[in-house]
Amino acid sequence: MTINLSSDLSSDLSSDLSSKDPNWWRQAVIYQVYPRSFGDADGDGLGDLNGVTERLPHLSGLGVDALWLSPFYPSELADGGYDVADYRDVDPRLGTLDDFDALAAEAHRLGLKVIVDLVPNHSSHLHAWFQEALAAGPGSAARERYVFRDGRGAHGELPPTDWQSVFGGSAWRRVADGQWYLHLFTPEQPDFNWDHDEVRADFRTTLRFWSDRGVDGFRVDVAHALAKDLTEPLRDLGAPELSGEDALTRFAPGTHPFFDRDEVHEIYRDWRRVLDSYRPPRMAVAEAWVPSAARRALYARPEELGQAFNFAYLLAGWDAVQLREVIVDSLAGAREAGASATWVLSNHDVVRHTSRLMLPPGTDENAWLLSGGHAPRIDPAAGLRRARAATLLMLALPGSSYVYQGEELGLPEVADLPVEVLQDPIWEQTGRVRKGRDGCRVPLPWTRTGPSYGFGAGGAWLPQPESFAAYSVEAQDGVEGSTLELYRTALKLRRKLLEGETLTWSADSPDGVLDFVRHDGWRCVANLSGAAVALPAGEVLVASGPLEEDGTLGPDTTVWLG
């Protein structure tokens, strides 16, 4: 197979994918933008929508198909914007609806789709409905939109159940009149009652509001938690640790009191009817932390959201046997559901994979963060080599790849943030024993110099390390072998190569090597072992790192062969 790299890299990639195929999302590369950390147009230290718009040429030049915007709605930032006070507006610190419209228009002009985050499990406690519920008091219609209950004990002084928040502590908060409300996350994020018709109707309105503004799709936050068993008496779980998402396996599928209940799928079938009323239909992807590919596939069915994040792949270690098992399982599950597979290595909630993939198996990531990234220490060069290999492997797989901002620069986790600057509510809510997710949310470096390395005219809301200068876009732009140029090359090649949604595993690959063939015979070989291996015959189209002097494929290196 011969690929003309020079013409491929200079070709115009601004065509609108949906004009060719309304199912563009099945094989897309979608770039996650965390707006507060992407670009700061007004210089106040907080990223904003105009800052995103200014940097859209970077995404177009990178070769991605779409951008997914993490929440930009009005919020007090009790949970990084995932505490939404108004689902149909823009936080004034981040811009206006006109700014959003300008962003979407410019993205579409550049051939980029726009996906927005939707947070349906809970609102902010500042949401007008919740404020109305507090004022209305026990037994009111306003409280029915949320989950209010009387407490236990002689005076109602105990929480209604033993349910625990994902972020630590009780999932119930008492209000002044003595009742308690449910919050599976922070106390500033009261859970909606999805048995209520007004809640369902309001979210249909929100889906239409953004779809009418040209949004191409939705990422659904905590998609597995909306439906809850609220029949009286509410069930205790028997032990606090059973409230965690990892405890789903202790319950029969679909029967946990508030995670991954079967009833949740009725909600998404209703949403699909709204999304399919548009031309082209709007896509959606579920953030569903569920225990198996079979359960995940339910959210990805065509009559529901269509895709679901593949967290099994994200959580897999750098191990060929484990990764192959996850890949086979994921492709089979997607095929059975009539969906396409999804792949992700990093996002706004996890340690960046440049660092995470270097941690020894079984490492307590929180303990590593609390040590400032010193126990164990990670060799940055080795981490980057492995991350580049992991990326090239991911991009060769059939389905959609989700890329988190800064991956293309090879950014590591900022593990040594001082505790006095931490913003993630996990830190305080767990009694300062879990450091949280700030280390992957540090604002991006665009230039080698400046008060925030080009993020904005002033400083940044989280401090950037001096090492960010060398990772900046300016430092890597046009530099042969840089991580940025690797992403650009791979993404443009991917558009030429990626067809079909199947792969064929090679029968004779050495231990520790993932070797598969794709459409028209192009091949991906990833060496996850500790020794160099011979390469199969073929032209090297792109490699995550240099080959060995004798032409063999070294450890932690991936190549595509034509």
Coordinates of C-alpha atoms in Angstrom, one line a residue:
M1 CA 0.0 0.0 0.0
T2 CA 1.4 3.4 -1.0
I3 CA 0.3 6.5 0.8
N4 CA 1.4 9.9 -0.5
L5 CA 2.2 11.6 2.9
S6 CA 3.0 15.0 1.4
S7 CA -0.3 15.4 -0.4
D8 CA -2.2 13.8 2.4
L9 CA -0.9 16.2 5.0
S10 CA -1.6 19.2 2.8
S11 CA -5.1 18.2 1.6
D12 CA -8.1 20.2 2.5
L13 CA -9.8 18.5 5.5
S14 CA -12.6 21.0 6.1
S15 CA -15.4 19.1 4.3
D16 CA -18.5 18.6 6.4
L17 CA -18.6 14.9 7.2
S18 CA -22.3 14.7 7.8
S19 CA -23.0 15.8 4.3
K20 CA -21.4 12.6 3.2
D21 CA -22.6 10.3 6.0
P22 CA -25.0 11.1 8.9
N23 CA -23.2 8.4 10.8
W24 CA -20.0 10.3 10.8
W25 CA -19.6 9.7 14.5
R26 CA -19.1 5.9 14.2
Q27 CA -15.4 6.3 13.1
A28 CA -14.7 9.9 14.3
V29 CA -11.9 11.4 16.3
I30 CA -13.5 13.6 18.9
Y31 CA -11.4 16.1 20.9
Q32 CA -12.5 16.9 24.4
V33 CA -12.2 20.6 25.3
Y34 CA -12.3 21.5 29.0
P35 CA -13.2 25.2 28.4
R36 CA -11.8 26.6 31.6
S37 CA -8.4 25.2 30.7
F38 CA -8.2 25.6 26.9
G39 CA -7.9 29.3 26.1
D40 CA -8.5 32.5 28.0
A41 CA -9.5 35.3 25.6
D42 CA -10.2 38.0 28.3
G43 CA -7.1 37.4 30.4
D44 CA -8.9 36.7 33.7
G45 CA -7.2 33.4 34.3
L46 CA -10.2 31.3 33.4
G47 CA -10.7 29.8 30.0
D48 CA -13.8 30.9 28.0
L49 CA -15.7 30.2 24.8
N50 CA -14.0 33.0 22.9
G51 CA -10.7 31.4 23.9
V52 CA -11.9 28.1 22.4
T53 CA -13.0 29.8 19.2
E54 CA -9.6 31.5 18.8
R55 CA -7.9 28.1 19.0
L56 CA -10.2 26.2 16.6
P57 CA -7.6 26.3 13.8
H58 CA -5.4 24.2 16.0
L59 CA -8.1 21.5 16.1
S60 CA -8.8 21.7 12.4
G61 CA -5.1 21.5 11.7
L62 CA -4.7 18.5 14.1
G63 CA -7.2 16.6 11.9
V64 CA -9.9 15.8 14.5
D65 CA -13.6 15.5 13.4
A66 CA -15.4 17.1 16.3
L67 CA -14.9 18.9 19.6
W68 CA -16.7 18.0 22.7
L69 CA -17.2 20.9 25.1
S70 CA -17.2 20.1 28.8
P71 CA -19.8 22.2 30.7
F72 CA -19.8 25.9 30.0
Y73 CA -23.2 26.6 31.7
P74 CA -23.8 28.9 34.6
S75 CA -22.2 27.3 37.7
E76 CA -20.5 28.2 40.9
L77 CA -17.8 25.6 40.0
A78 CA -18.5 23.3 43.0
D79 CA -17.6 20.5 40.7
G80 CA -15.7 22.0 37.8
G81 CA -18.9 23.1 36.0
Y82 CA -20.8 19.8 36.4
D83 CA -23.0 21.7 38.9
V84 CA -25.3 23.3 36.4
A85 CA -27.5 26.2 37.5
D86 CA -29.1 26.8 34.0
Y87 CA -29.0 24.2 31.2
R88 CA -29.8 26.6 28.5
D89 CA -27.4 29.5 29.0
V90 CA -23.6 30.2 29.2
D91 CA -21.8 31.1 32.4
P92 CA -21.1 34.9 32.2
R93 CA -17.4 34.3 33.1
L94 CA -17.2 32.1 30.0
G95 CA -19.2 34.2 27.6
T96 CA -22.7 34.5 26.2
L97 CA -25.1 32.5 24.0
D98 CA -23.9 34.8 21.1
D99 CA -20.3 33.6 21.8
F100 CA -21.5 30.0 21.7
D101 CA -23.2 30.6 18.4
A102 CA -20.0 32.2 17.0
L103 CA -18.0 29.2 18.3
A104 CA -20.3 26.7 16.6
A105 CA -20.4 28.6 13.4
E106 CA -16.6 28.8 13.2
A107 CA -16.3 25.1 14.1
H108 CA -18.7 24.2 11.3
R109 CA -16.9 26.5 8.8
L110 CA -13.7 24.5 9.6
G111 CA -15.5 21.2 9.2
L112 CA -15.6 20.4 12.9
K113 CA -18.7 19.0 14.6
V114 CA -19.7 20.3 18.0
I115 CA -20.8 18.1 20.9
V116 CA -21.9 19.5 24.2
D117 CA -21.9 18.0 27.7
L118 CA -25.3 17.3 29.3
V119 CA -25.5 16.7 33.0
P120 CA -29.0 15.2 33.7
N121 CA -28.4 13.3 37.0
H122 CA -28.2 16.4 39.1
S123 CA -28.4 20.2 38.9
S124 CA -26.6 22.9 40.9
H125 CA -28.2 23.8 44.3
L126 CA -28.5 27.2 42.7
H127 CA -30.8 26.0 40.0
A128 CA -34.2 27.8 40.1
W129 CA -36.0 24.6 40.7
F130 CA -34.0 23.6 43.7
Q131 CA -34.2 27.1 45.2
E132 CA -38.0 26.9 44.7
A133 CA -38.0 23.5 46.4
L134 CA -36.1 24.8 49.5
A135 CA -38.6 27.7 49.8
A136 CA -41.7 25.6 49.3
G137 CA -41.0 23.2 52.1
P138 CA -41.8 19.5 52.8
G139 CA -44.7 18.0 50.9
S140 CA -44.6 20.6 48.1
A141 CA -44.9 19.9 44.4
A142 CA -41.5 21.7 43.9
R143 CA -39.7 19.1 46.1
E144 CA -41.0 16.3 43.9
R145 CA -38.6 17.3 41.2
Y146 CA -35.7 16.3 43.4
V147 CA -35.3 13.5 46.0
F148 CA -36.3 14.8 49.4
R149 CA -37.0 12.5 52.3
D150 CA -37.6 12.6 56.1
G151 CA -34.6 11.4 58.1
R152 CA -34.5 8.5 60.5
G153 CA -34.0 8.6 64.2
A154 CA -36.3 10.0 66.9
H155 CA -36.0 13.5 65.5
G156 CA -35.1 12.8 61.9
E157 CA -31.5 13.5 62.7
L158 CA -30.1 10.5 60.7
P159 CA -29.9 10.2 56.9
P160 CA -32.7 8.3 55.2
T161 CA -30.3 5.6 54.0
D162 CA -26.7 4.6 54.3
W163 CA -26.0 5.6 50.7
Q164 CA -22.6 7.2 50.1
S165 CA -21.6 10.0 47.7
V166 CA -19.2 9.1 45.0
F167 CA -17.0 11.9 46.3
G168 CA -17.1 10.6 49.9
G169 CA -19.4 10.9 52.9
S170 CA -23.1 10.5 53.1
A171 CA -25.2 11.0 49.9
W172 CA -27.8 13.0 51.9
R173 CA -27.7 16.6 53.1
R174 CA -30.2 18.0 55.7
V175 CA -31.9 21.3 55.1
A176 CA -33.1 23.9 57.6
D177 CA -36.7 22.4 57.9
G178 CA -35.3 19.0 58.8
Q179 CA -35.7 17.1 55.5
W180 CA -32.8 15.5 53.6
Y181 CA -32.1 15.6 49.9
L182 CA -30.1 13.1 47.8
H183 CA -26.8 14.1 46.2
L184 CA -24.7 11.3 44.7
F185 CA -21.9 13.7 44.2
T186 CA -21.3 17.0 46.0
P187 CA -23.9 18.5 48.3
E188 CA -24.1 21.4 45.8
Q189 CA -25.4 18.8 43.2
P190 CA -28.9 17.6 44.3
D191 CA -30.1 14.6 42.3
F192 CA -33.2 15.0 40.1
N193 CA -36.2 12.7 40.5
W194 CA -36.4 11.2 37.0
D195 CA -39.8 9.6 37.8
H196 CA -41.2 13.2 37.5
D197 CA -42.8 14.2 34.2
E198 CA -41.6 17.8 34.5
V199 CA -37.9 16.7 34.8
R200 CA -38.3 14.5 31.7
A201 CA -40.0 17.3 29.7
D202 CA -37.5 19.9 30.7
F203 CA -34.6 17.8 29.4
R204 CA -36.4 17.2 26.1
T205 CA -36.6 21.0 25.9
T206 CA -32.8 21.3 26.6
L207 CA -32.0 18.7 23.9
R208 CA -34.0 20.7 21.4
F209 CA -32.6 24.1 22.6
W210 CA -29.0 23.1 21.7
S211 CA -29.9 21.0 18.7
D212 CA -31.7 24.0 17.3
R213 CA -28.5 26.1 17.8
G214 CA -26.7 23.6 15.5
V215 CA -25.1 21.3 18.1
D216 CA -24.3 18.0 16.5
G217 CA -24.4 15.8 19.5
F218 CA -24.4 15.3 23.3
R219 CA -22.1 13.6 25.8
V220 CA -24.3 12.4 28.7
D221 CA -22.7 12.7 32.1
V222 CA -23.3 9.9 34.6
A223 CA -25.7 8.3 32.2
H224 CA -26.1 5.2 34.3
A225 CA -27.5 7.0 37.4
L226 CA -30.7 8.7 36.4
A227 CA -33.2 6.0 37.2
K228 CA -33.4 5.1 41.0
D229 CA -35.5 2.8 43.1
L230 CA -37.3 5.4 45.2
T231 CA -40.1 3.0 46.4
E232 CA -40.7 3.3 50.2
P233 CA -39.0 2.3 52.4
L234 CA -35.8 3.1 50.6
R235 CA -33.3 0.3 50.7
D236 CA -30.1 0.4 52.7
L237 CA -27.1 -1.1 51.1
G238 CA -25.8 -2.7 54.3
A239 CA -22.3 -1.2 54.1
P240 CA -21.1 2.2 52.9
E241 CA -18.6 0.7 50.4
L242 CA -21.5 -0.8 48.5
S243 CA -22.6 2.6 47.2
G244 CA -19.5 2.9 45.0
E245 CA -19.8 2.3 41.2
D246 CA -17.5 -0.6 41.6
A247 CA -20.1 -2.4 43.7
L248 CA -22.5 -3.0 40.8
T249 CA -21.2 -6.5 40.5
R250 CA -22.7 -7.3 43.9
F251 CA -26.2 -6.8 42.6
A252 CA -28.1 -8.6 39.9
P253 CA -27.8 -6.7 36.6
G254 CA -30.1 -3.7 36.6
T255 CA -31.1 -3.9 40.2
H256 CA -28.7 -1.6 42.1
P257 CA -30.8 1.1 43.9
F258 CA -29.3 4.0 41.9
F259 CA -26.7 2.8 39.4
D260 CA -27.4 1.2 36.0
R261 CA -31.0 0.3 36.6
D262 CA -32.9 -1.2 33.7
E263 CA -35.5 1.6 33.9
V264 CA -32.9 4.2 32.7
H265 CA -33.1 2.9 29.1
E266 CA -36.7 4.1 28.8
I267 CA -35.3 7.6 29.3
Y268 CA -32.8 7.3 26.5
R269 CA -35.3 5.7 24.1
D270 CA -37.4 8.9 24.7
W271 CA -34.3 11.0 24.0
R272 CA -33.6 9.2 20.8
R273 CA -36.9 10.1 19.4
V274 CA -36.0 13.8 19.9
L275 CA -32.5 13.4 18.5
D276 CA -33.8 11.5 15.4
S277 CA -36.2 14.3 14.7
Y278 CA -33.3 16.4 13.3
R279 CA -31.6 16.0 10.0
P280 CA -29.0 14.7 10.3
P281 CA -29.9 13.0 13.6
R282 CA -28.0 14.2 16.6
M283 CA -25.5 11.7 18.0
A284 CA -25.0 11.0 21.7
V285 CA -22.5 9.1 23.8
A286 CA -23.0 7.8 27.3
E287 CA -20.6 8.1 30.3
A288 CA -21.8 4.9 31.9
W289 CA -19.6 3.3 34.5
V290 CA -21.0 -0.2 34.3
P291 CA -19.5 -3.7 35.1
S292 CA -19.4 -5.3 31.7
A293 CA -19.4 -4.7 27.9
A294 CA -22.9 -6.3 27.8
R295 CA -24.3 -3.7 30.2
R296 CA -22.5 -0.9 28.3
A297 CA -23.9 -2.0 25.0
L298 CA -27.4 -1.3 26.2
Y299 CA -26.7 2.4 26.3
A300 CA -25.1 2.2 22.8
R301 CA -28.1 0.7 21.0
P302 CA -29.3 2.6 18.0
E303 CA -32.7 3.2 19.7
E304 CA -30.9 4.8 22.6
L305 CA -27.8 7.0 22.7
G306 CA -25.8 5.1 20.0
Q307 CA -22.4 5.1 21.7
A308 CA -21.0 4.6 25.2
F309 CA -17.5 5.3 26.5
N310 CA -15.3 2.3 26.8
F311 CA -13.8 2.7 30.3
A312 CA -12.6 -0.9 30.3
Y313 CA -10.1 0.2 27.7
L314 CA -9.1 3.3 29.6
L315 CA -8.6 1.2 32.8
A316 CA -6.6 -1.6 31.2
G317 CA -2.9 -1.7 32.0
W318 CA -0.1 -1.7 29.5
D319 CA -0.3 -5.4 28.9
A320 CA -0.9 -7.1 25.6
V321 CA -3.0 -9.9 26.9
Q322 CA -5.3 -7.7 28.9
L323 CA -5.7 -5.1 26.1
R324 CA -6.4 -7.7 23.4
E325 CA -9.1 -9.2 25.6
V326 CA -10.7 -5.8 26.1
I327 CA -10.5 -5.0 22.4
V328 CA -12.1 -8.3 21.4
D329 CA -14.8 -7.9 24.1
S330 CA -15.5 -4.3 23.1
L331 CA -15.8 -4.9 19.4
A332 CA -18.1 -7.9 20.0
G333 CA -20.3 -5.8 22.4
A334 CA -20.5 -2.9 20.0
R335 CA -21.3 -5.2 17.1
E336 CA -24.1 -6.9 19.1
A337 CA -25.6 -3.5 20.0
G338 CA -25.4 -2.2 16.4
A339 CA -23.1 0.5 17.6
S340 CA -19.5 1.3 16.9
A341 CA -16.8 0.8 19.5
T342 CA -15.2 3.8 21.4
W343 CA -11.7 4.2 22.7
V344 CA -10.3 6.6 25.2
L345 CA -7.0 6.9 27.1
S346 CA -7.5 10.2 29.1
N347 CA -10.2 12.6 30.1
H348 CA -10.9 15.3 32.7
D349 CA -11.5 12.7 35.5
V350 CA -8.4 10.5 35.3
V351 CA -4.6 10.7 35.6
R352 CA -3.2 11.6 32.1
H353 CA -2.1 8.4 30.4
T354 CA 1.4 9.8 29.8
S355 CA 1.9 9.3 33.5
R356 CA -0.7 6.6 34.3
L357 CA 0.6 4.0 31.9
M358 CA 4.0 4.1 33.6
L359 CA 2.7 3.3 37.1
P360 CA 3.5 -0.2 38.2
P361 CA 0.4 -2.6 38.2
G362 CA -1.5 -2.2 41.4
T363 CA -0.2 1.3 42.2
D364 CA -2.5 3.3 44.4
E365 CA -3.0 6.4 42.1
N366 CA -4.2 8.6 44.9
A367 CA -1.2 7.7 47.0
W368 CA 1.0 8.5 44.0
L369 CA -0.7 11.9 43.7
L370 CA -0.4 12.6 47.4
S371 CA 3.3 12.0 47.1
G372 CA 3.5 14.7 44.4
G373 CA 4.3 12.0 41.8
H374 CA 7.5 11.0 43.6
A375 CA 6.6 7.5 44.8
P376 CA 7.2 6.0 42.4
R377 CA 9.0 8.4 40.2
I378 CA 8.2 8.3 36.5
D379 CA 10.8 8.9 33.8
P380 CA 9.1 11.6 31.6
A381 CA 10.8 10.4 28.4
A382 CA 9.7 6.8 29.0
G383 CA 6.2 7.9 29.9
L384 CA 5.9 9.9 26.7
R385 CA 7.3 7.0 24.6
R386 CA 4.7 4.6 26.0
A387 CA 1.9 7.2 25.6
R388 CA 2.7 7.8 22.0
A389 CA 2.6 4.0 21.3
A390 CA -0.7 3.7 23.1
T391 CA -2.2 6.5 21.0
L392 CA -1.1 5.0 17.7
L393 CA -2.6 1.7 18.8
M394 CA -5.9 3.4 19.8
L395 CA -6.2 5.3 16.5
A396 CA -5.8 2.1 14.5
L397 CA -8.8 0.4 16.1
P398 CA -12.2 0.5 14.4
G399 CA -14.6 2.9 15.9
S400 CA -14.4 6.4 17.5
S401 CA -11.4 7.7 19.4
Y402 CA -11.9 10.3 22.1
V403 CA -8.8 12.5 22.6
Y404 CA -8.5 14.7 25.7
Q405 CA -7.0 18.2 25.3
G406 CA -3.2 18.2 25.7
E407 CA -2.8 14.6 24.7
E408 CA -1.4 15.8 21.4
L409 CA 1.3 17.7 23.3
G410 CA 2.2 14.7 25.4
L411 CA 1.3 16.5 28.6
P412 CA 2.0 14.5 31.8
E413 CA -0.2 14.6 35.0
V414 CA 0.7 17.6 37.1
A415 CA 1.0 15.5 40.3
D416 CA 2.8 18.0 42.5
L417 CA 0.1 20.7 42.7
P418 CA 0.3 22.2 46.2
V419 CA -2.7 21.4 48.3
E420 CA -3.5 25.1 48.8
V421 CA -4.4 25.5 45.1
L422 CA -6.6 22.5 44.7
Q423 CA -10.1 23.2 43.3
D424 CA -11.6 19.7 43.0
P425 CA -14.3 19.1 45.7
I426 CA -13.0 15.6 46.2
W427 CA -10.1 17.0 48.3
E428 CA -12.3 18.6 50.9
Q429 CA -15.2 16.2 50.8
T430 CA -13.0 13.2 51.6
G431 CA -11.4 15.0 54.5
R432 CA -8.3 15.8 52.4
V433 CA -7.3 12.2 51.8
R434 CA -8.1 12.0 48.1
K435 CA -6.2 14.6 46.0
G436 CA -8.7 14.7 43.2
R437 CA -8.5 15.5 39.5
D438 CA -6.9 18.9 39.2
G439 CA -3.6 17.5 37.9
C440 CA -5.2 16.7 34.5
R441 CA -7.1 20.0 34.3
V442 CA -4.1 22.4 34.4
P443 CA -4.5 24.9 31.6
L444 CA -2.8 24.1 28.3
P445 CA 0.5 25.7 27.2
W446 CA 0.4 27.3 23.8
T447 CA 3.7 29.3 23.8
R448 CA 7.1 28.8 25.4
T449 CA 6.9 32.0 27.4
G450 CA 4.3 34.3 29.0
P451 CA 2.5 34.4 32.4
S452 CA 0.5 31.4 31.4
Y453 CA 2.4 30.0 28.4
G454 CA -0.1 31.5 26.0
F455 CA -3.2 30.3 27.7
G456 CA -4.2 34.0 28.3
A457 CA -2.7 37.4 28.9
G458 CA -2.6 36.9 32.6
G459 CA -2.1 33.9 34.9
A460 CA -4.0 30.6 35.0
W461 CA -6.5 29.4 37.5
L462 CA -4.3 26.4 38.2
P463 CA -0.5 26.9 38.2
Q464 CA 1.4 25.4 35.3
P465 CA 4.8 23.9 35.9
E466 CA 7.9 25.4 34.1
S467 CA 8.2 22.1 32.2
F468 CA 5.1 23.1 30.2
A469 CA 7.2 25.4 28.1
A470 CA 8.8 22.5 26.3
Y471 CA 5.5 20.8 25.8
S472 CA 3.8 23.9 24.3
V473 CA 2.3 24.1 20.8
E474 CA 4.9 26.7 19.8
A475 CA 7.8 24.4 20.9
Q476 CA 6.5 21.4 18.9
D477 CA 4.9 23.0 15.8
G478 CA 6.7 21.8 12.7
V479 CA 9.3 19.9 14.7
E480 CA 9.9 16.5 13.1
G481 CA 9.3 13.7 15.6
S482 CA 7.4 15.9 18.1
T483 CA 4.3 14.5 19.7
L484 CA 2.2 17.2 18.1
E485 CA 3.5 16.3 14.6
L486 CA 2.9 12.6 15.3
Y487 CA -0.8 13.3 16.1
R488 CA -1.1 15.4 13.0
T489 CA 0.4 12.7 10.8
A490 CA -1.5 9.9 12.4
L491 CA -4.9 11.6 12.3
K492 CA -4.5 12.6 8.6
L493 CA -3.4 9.1 7.7
R494 CA -6.3 7.7 9.7
R495 CA -8.8 9.5 7.5
K496 CA -7.3 7.8 4.4
L497 CA -7.0 4.4 5.9
L498 CA -9.8 3.8 8.3
E499 CA -12.7 1.9 6.7
G500 CA -14.9 -0.8 8.0
E501 CA -15.4 -1.7 11.6
T502 CA -13.5 -5.0 11.9
L503 CA -9.9 -6.2 12.3
T504 CA -8.1 -9.5 11.8
W505 CA -5.5 -10.6 14.4
S506 CA -2.3 -11.9 13.2
A507 CA -1.7 -15.6 14.1
D508 CA 2.0 -15.5 14.7
S509 CA 2.7 -12.3 16.8
P510 CA 5.3 -12.7 19.5
D511 CA 4.4 -12.5 23.2
G512 CA 3.7 -8.9 24.3
V513 CA 2.9 -7.8 20.8
L514 CA -0.5 -6.7 19.4
D515 CA -0.6 -7.2 15.7
F516 CA -3.7 -6.8 13.5
V517 CA -4.7 -6.1 9.9
R518 CA -7.3 -3.6 8.9
H519 CA -9.1 -2.7 5.7
D520 CA -7.1 -3.2 2.4
G521 CA -4.3 -4.9 4.4
W522 CA -2.8 -2.1 6.3
R523 CA -1.4 -3.3 9.6
C524 CA -0.8 -2.1 13.2
V525 CA 1.9 -3.6 15.2
A526 CA 2.4 -2.5 18.9
N527 CA 5.3 -3.8 20.9
L528 CA 4.3 -3.8 24.6
S529 CA 7.0 -6.2 25.6
G530 CA 10.4 -5.4 27.1
A531 CA 12.5 -6.5 24.0
A532 CA 12.8 -5.6 20.4
V533 CA 10.9 -7.7 17.9
A534 CA 11.2 -8.2 14.1
L535 CA 8.8 -6.2 12.0
P536 CA 6.5 -7.9 9.4
A537 CA 7.1 -7.0 5.8
G538 CA 5.6 -3.7 4.7
E539 CA 6.2 0.0 4.3
V540 CA 6.3 2.0 7.6
L541 CA 3.5 4.6 7.2
V542 CA 3.9 6.1 10.7
A543 CA 5.7 5.1 13.9
S544 CA 5.3 6.3 17.4
G545 CA 9.0 6.4 17.9
P546 CA 12.2 5.6 16.0
L547 CA 12.9 2.0 15.1
E548 CA 16.0 0.2 16.4
E549 CA 19.3 0.5 14.5
D550 CA 18.7 -3.0 13.0
G551 CA 15.2 -2.1 11.9
T552 CA 13.4 -4.0 14.6
L553 CA 10.5 -2.6 16.6
G554 CA 11.7 -1.6 20.1
P555 CA 9.7 -1.8 23.3
D556 CA 6.8 0.7 23.8
T557 CA 6.6 1.5 20.1
T558 CA 3.8 1.1 17.6
V559 CA 3.9 1.3 13.8
W560 CA 1.4 1.3 11.0
L561 CA 2.5 -0.7 7.9
G562 CA 1.2 -0.5 4.4

